[in-house]
Every structure is written in C-alpha cells, then in structure tokens.
PDB file of C-alpha atoms in Angstrom:
ATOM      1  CA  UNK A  18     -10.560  -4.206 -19.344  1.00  0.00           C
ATOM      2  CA  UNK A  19      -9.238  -1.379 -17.485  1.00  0.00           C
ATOM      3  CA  UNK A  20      -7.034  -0.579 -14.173  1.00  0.00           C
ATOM      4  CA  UNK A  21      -7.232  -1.323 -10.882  1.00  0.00           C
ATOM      5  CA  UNK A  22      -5.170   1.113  -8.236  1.00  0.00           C
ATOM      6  CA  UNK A  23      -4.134   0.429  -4.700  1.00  0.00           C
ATOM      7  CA  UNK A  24      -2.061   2.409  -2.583  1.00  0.00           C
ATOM      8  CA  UNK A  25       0.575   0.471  -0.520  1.00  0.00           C
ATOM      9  CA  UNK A  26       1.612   1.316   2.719  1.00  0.00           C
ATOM     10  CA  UNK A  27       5.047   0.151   4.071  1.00  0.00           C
ATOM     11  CA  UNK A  28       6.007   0.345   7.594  1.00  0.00           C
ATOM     12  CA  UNK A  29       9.158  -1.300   9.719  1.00  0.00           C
ATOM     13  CA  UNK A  30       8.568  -3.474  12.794  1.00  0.00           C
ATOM     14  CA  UNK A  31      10.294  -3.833  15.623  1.00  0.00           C
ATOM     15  CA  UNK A  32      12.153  -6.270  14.075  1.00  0.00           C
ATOM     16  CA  UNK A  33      12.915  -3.987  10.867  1.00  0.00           C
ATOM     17  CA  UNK A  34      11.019  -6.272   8.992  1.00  0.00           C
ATOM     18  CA  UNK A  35       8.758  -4.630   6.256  1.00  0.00           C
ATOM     19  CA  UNK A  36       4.931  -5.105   6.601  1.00  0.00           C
ATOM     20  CA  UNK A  37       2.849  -3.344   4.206  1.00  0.00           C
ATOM     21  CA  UNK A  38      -0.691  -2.257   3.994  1.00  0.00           C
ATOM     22  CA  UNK A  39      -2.828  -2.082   0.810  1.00  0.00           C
ATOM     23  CA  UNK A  40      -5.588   0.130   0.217  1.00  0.00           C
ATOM     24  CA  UNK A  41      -7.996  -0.650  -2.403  1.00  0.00           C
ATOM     25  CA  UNK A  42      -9.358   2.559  -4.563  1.00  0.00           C
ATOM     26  CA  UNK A  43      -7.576   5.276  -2.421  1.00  0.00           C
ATOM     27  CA  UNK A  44      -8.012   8.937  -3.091  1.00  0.00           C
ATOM     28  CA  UNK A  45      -6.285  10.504  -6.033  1.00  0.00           C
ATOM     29  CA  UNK A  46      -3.198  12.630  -5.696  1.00  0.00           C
ATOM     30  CA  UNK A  47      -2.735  12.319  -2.182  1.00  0.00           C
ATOM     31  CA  UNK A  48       0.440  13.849  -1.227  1.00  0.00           C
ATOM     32  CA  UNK A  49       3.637  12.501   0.505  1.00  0.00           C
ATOM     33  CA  UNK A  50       3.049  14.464   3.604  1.00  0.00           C
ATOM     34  CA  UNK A  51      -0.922  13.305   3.618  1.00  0.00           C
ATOM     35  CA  UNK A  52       0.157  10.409   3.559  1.00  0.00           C
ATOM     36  CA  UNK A  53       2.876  10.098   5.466  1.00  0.00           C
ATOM     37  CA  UNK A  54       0.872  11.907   8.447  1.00  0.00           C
ATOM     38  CA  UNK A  55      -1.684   9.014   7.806  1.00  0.00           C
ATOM     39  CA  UNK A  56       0.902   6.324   8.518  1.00  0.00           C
ATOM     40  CA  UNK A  57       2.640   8.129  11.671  1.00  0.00           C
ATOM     41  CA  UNK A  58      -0.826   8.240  13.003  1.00  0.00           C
ATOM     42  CA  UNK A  59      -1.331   4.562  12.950  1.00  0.00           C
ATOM     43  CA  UNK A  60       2.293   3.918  14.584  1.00  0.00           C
ATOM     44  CA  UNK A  61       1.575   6.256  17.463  1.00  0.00           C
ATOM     45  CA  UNK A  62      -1.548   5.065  17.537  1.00  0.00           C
ATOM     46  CA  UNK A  63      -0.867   1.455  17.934  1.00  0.00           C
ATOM     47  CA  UNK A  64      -3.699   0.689  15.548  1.00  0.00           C
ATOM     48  CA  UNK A  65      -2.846  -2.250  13.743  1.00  0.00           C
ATOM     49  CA  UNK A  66      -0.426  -5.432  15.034  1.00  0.00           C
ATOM     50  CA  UNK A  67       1.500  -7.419  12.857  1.00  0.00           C
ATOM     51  CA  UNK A  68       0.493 -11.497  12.766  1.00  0.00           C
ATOM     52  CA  UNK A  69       2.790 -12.408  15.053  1.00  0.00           C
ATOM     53  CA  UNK A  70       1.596  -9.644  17.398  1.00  0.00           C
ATOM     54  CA  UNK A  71       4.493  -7.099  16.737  1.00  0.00           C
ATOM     55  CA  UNK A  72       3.818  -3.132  16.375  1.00  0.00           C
ATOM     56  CA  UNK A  73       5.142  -1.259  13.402  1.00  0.00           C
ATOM     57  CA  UNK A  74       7.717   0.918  14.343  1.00  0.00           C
ATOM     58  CA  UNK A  75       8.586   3.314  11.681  1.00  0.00           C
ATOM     59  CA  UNK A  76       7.894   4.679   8.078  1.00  0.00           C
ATOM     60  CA  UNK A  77       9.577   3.009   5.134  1.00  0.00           C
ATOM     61  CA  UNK A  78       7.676   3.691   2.062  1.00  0.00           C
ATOM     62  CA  UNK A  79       4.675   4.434   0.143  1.00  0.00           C
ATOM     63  CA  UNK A  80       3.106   4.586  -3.740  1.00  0.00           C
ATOM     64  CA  UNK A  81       0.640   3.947  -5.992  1.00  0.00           C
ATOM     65  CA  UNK A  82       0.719   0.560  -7.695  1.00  0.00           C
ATOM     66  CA  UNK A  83      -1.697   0.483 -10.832  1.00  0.00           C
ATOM     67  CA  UNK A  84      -2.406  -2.782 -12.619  1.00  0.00           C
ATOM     68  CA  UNK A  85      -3.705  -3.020 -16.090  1.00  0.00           C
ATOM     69  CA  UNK A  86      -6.078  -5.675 -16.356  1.00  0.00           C
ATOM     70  CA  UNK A  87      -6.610  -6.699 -20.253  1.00  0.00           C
ATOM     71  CA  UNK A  88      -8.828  -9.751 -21.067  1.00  0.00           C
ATOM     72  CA  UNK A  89      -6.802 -12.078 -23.771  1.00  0.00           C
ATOM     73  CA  UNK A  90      -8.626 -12.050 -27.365  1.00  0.00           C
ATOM     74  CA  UNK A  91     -10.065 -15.588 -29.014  1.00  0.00           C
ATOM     75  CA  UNK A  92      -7.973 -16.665 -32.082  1.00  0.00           C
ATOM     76  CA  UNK A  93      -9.528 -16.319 -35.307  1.00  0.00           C
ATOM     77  CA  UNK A  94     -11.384 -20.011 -36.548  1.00  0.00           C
ATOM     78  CA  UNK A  95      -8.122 -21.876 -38.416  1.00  0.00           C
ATOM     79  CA  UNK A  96      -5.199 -20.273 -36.841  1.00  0.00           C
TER      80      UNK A  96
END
C-alpha cells in the first residue's frame, strides 16, 4: 500500500498535438514558474523529439498526478 507520484509534463508540437512527459518521484512543491522554466528550456533547447521526429513547440500544461495503490483484502473462509 501507499502512493506513487509523477509529475506530467505537457507540451504542443508543431502540429498542436499534445505530447506529455512523465517524471517518476519528482521533487516536492516545485513551483509553476520552476517548472515552467524547466519545460521552456527543453523547447529552446531542442532536447527531446517526438516519435515521429517532430519538436515540441510550446507549453500547455503541467501537475502532479498521485495514485493510491491499495492491495485488495482476502474474503473471510465461508463468505
């Protein structure tokens, strides 16, 4: 049991089509404009192509996404 957190990413293409990035474990309370600054970097930077070889154009989003991961319980014997 417990929660697993990722921090998604979500640029535009060229094509205005979303592409996201997920980041396993990130740092805790990040803030919009940390973040942000971390995504503009990797447009101007070119860093990362989509699969069909496109570059990501622009910002479109970003959050947390936390998932609660709870392990079902065995039925009591006769039930």
């Amino acid at each position: 049991m417990g929660n697993s957190e990722t921090l998604v990413l979500v640029f535009l293409d060229e094509n205005n089509d979303e592409k996201s990035i997920v980041v396993k474990d990130p740092k805790q309370n990040l803030s919009l404009e940390e973040v942000t600054a971390a995504m503009q970097e990797i447009i101007d930077g070119d860093a990362i192509l989509t699969a069909s070889g496109g570059h990501l154009a622009e910002i479109s989003n970003c959050y947390y996404r936390t998932v609660t991961i709870t392990i079902p319980v065995s039925a009591a014997a006769g039930e």
